[in-house]
C-alpha positions as a printed Julia matrix, in Angstrom:
141×3 Matrix{Float64}:
   0.0   -0.01    0.0
   1.33   3.42   -0.96
   0.59   6.11    1.61
   1.08   9.72    0.66
   2.05  11.87    3.65
   1.38  15.57    3.63
   3.43  17.99    5.7
   1.02  17.96    8.65
   1.55  14.21    9.08
   5.31  14.49    8.72
   5.5   17.27   11.28
   3.24  15.41   13.7
   5.33  12.27   13.21
   8.47  14.17   14.1
   6.9   16.08   17.01
   5.27  13.23   18.9
   6.66   9.76   19.51
   3.24   8.57   20.68
   0.77   9.79   18.04
  -0.84   8.08   15.08
   1.46   9.89   12.63
   4.57   8.43   14.28
   2.87   5.03   14.41
   2.51   5.15   10.61
   6.29   5.63   10.35
   6.96   2.96   12.97
   4.69   0.35   11.39
   5.39   1.02    7.71
   8.31  -1.37    7.32
   6.67  -4.35    8.97
   3.37  -3.91    7.1
   4.7   -3.21    3.63
   3.48   0.37    3.5
   5.43   2.6     1.14
   5.55   6.15    2.53
   5.44   8.65   -0.33
   5.71  12.43   -0.43
   6.97  15.19   -2.74
   9.64  17.91   -2.66
   6.83  20.45   -2.13
   5.63  18.68    1.03
   9.19  18.14    2.3
   9.92  21.85    1.84
   6.72  22.83    3.66
   7.67  20.47    6.5
  11.18  21.88    6.75
   9.92  25.48    6.82
   7.42  24.7     9.58
   9.98  22.91   11.75
  11.5   26.27   12.66
   8.57  26.78   15.08
   9.5   23.62   17.05
  12.32  22.71   19.41
  15.53  21.33   17.89
  14.61  17.84   19.08
  11.72  17.79   16.6
  14.13  18.59   13.75
  16.41  15.77   14.95
  13.44  13.39   14.97
  12.44  14.57   11.49
  15.9   13.79   10.15
  15.61  10.24   11.49
  12.14   9.49   10.09
  12.67  11.3     6.8
  14.83   8.47    5.51
  11.7    6.26    5.35
  10.11   8.49    2.72
  10.11   7.9    -1.03
  10.11  11.36   -2.62
   8.31  11.5    -5.97
   7.82  14.36   -8.39
   5.25  17.01   -7.57
   1.98  16.73   -9.46
   0.57  20.05  -10.56
  -2.19  19.03  -12.95
  -4.48  16.1   -13.61
  -6.42  15.11  -16.73
  -9.75  15.08  -14.95
 -12.07  17.8   -13.73
 -11.19  18.88  -10.22
 -12.78  21.53   -8.07
 -10.58  21.99   -5.05
 -10.58  25.53   -3.68
  -7.31  25.42   -1.74
  -4.63  26.31   -4.28
  -1.7   25.59   -1.97
  -2.95  22.02   -1.4
  -3.72  21.14   -5.01
  -0.15  19.85   -5.55
  -0.62  17.58   -2.5
  -3.95  16.2    -3.75
  -2.77  15.8    -7.34
   0.58  14.25   -6.34
  -1.14  11.81   -4.02
  -3.59  10.83   -6.77
  -0.7   10.14   -9.14
   1.51   8.2    -6.71
  -0.47   6.65   -3.85
  -3.47   4.65   -2.74
  -4.19   6.76    0.34
  -3.54  10.41    1.22
  -2.86  10.89    4.93
  -3.42  14.4     6.23
  -4.17  16.2     9.48
  -5.23  19.3     7.59
  -8.88  19.3     8.59
  -9.37  22.91    7.48
  -8.43  22.38    3.82
  -9.36  18.72    3.41
 -12.5   18.61    5.59
 -14.83  17.92    2.65
 -12.73  14.98    1.54
 -11.68  13.37    4.84
 -13.0    9.84    5.03
 -13.98   9.97    1.37
 -12.32   9.37   -1.98
 -11.07  11.59   -4.79
 -11.04   9.61   -8.07
 -10.35   6.44   -6.07
  -7.77   7.99   -3.74
  -8.77   7.44   -0.1
  -8.22  10.53    2.08
  -7.8    9.93    5.81
  -6.11  11.06    8.96
  -3.37   8.73   10.24
  -5.73   7.7    13.07
  -8.49   6.81   10.58
  -5.97   4.74    8.56
  -4.7    2.83   11.58
  -8.23   2.15   12.81
  -9.25   0.87    9.38
  -6.24  -1.43    9.26
  -6.9   -2.72   12.78
 -10.62  -3.32   12.04
  -9.62  -5.23    8.89
  -7.42  -7.48   11.07
  -4.19  -6.34    9.44
  -2.79  -4.74   12.58
  -2.92  -5.29   16.31
  -3.58  -2.62   18.91
  -1.56   0.5    18.1
């Protein structure tokens, strides 16, 4: 399964060793999940890390090595009405490279959370982990 991580998930994964975002990083290798992102999302993550203690940056540098960085997607060949211009590259890149988009951005992705965009599932890390547990593919997280 290819999971696209937006910057909110990457920051949360670096900032908290106990949250669902870090669990996605921790469990990816043993469950065959491929963690995918883009240069755009990595840059956004890096810029936002300045607001956190240095320990979060150190954690980010450790977990970043698990990511497969693919090209940014800026257009798709289908009609798309998505009002948040800054997040279109995230949505379009995830559609081109992943099965699931994981985001904590409830403000911009609220209409799509728990739904699909041309077959791409859009979830929070917690929703993803719960789905996997309910399907019997993962124990208690």
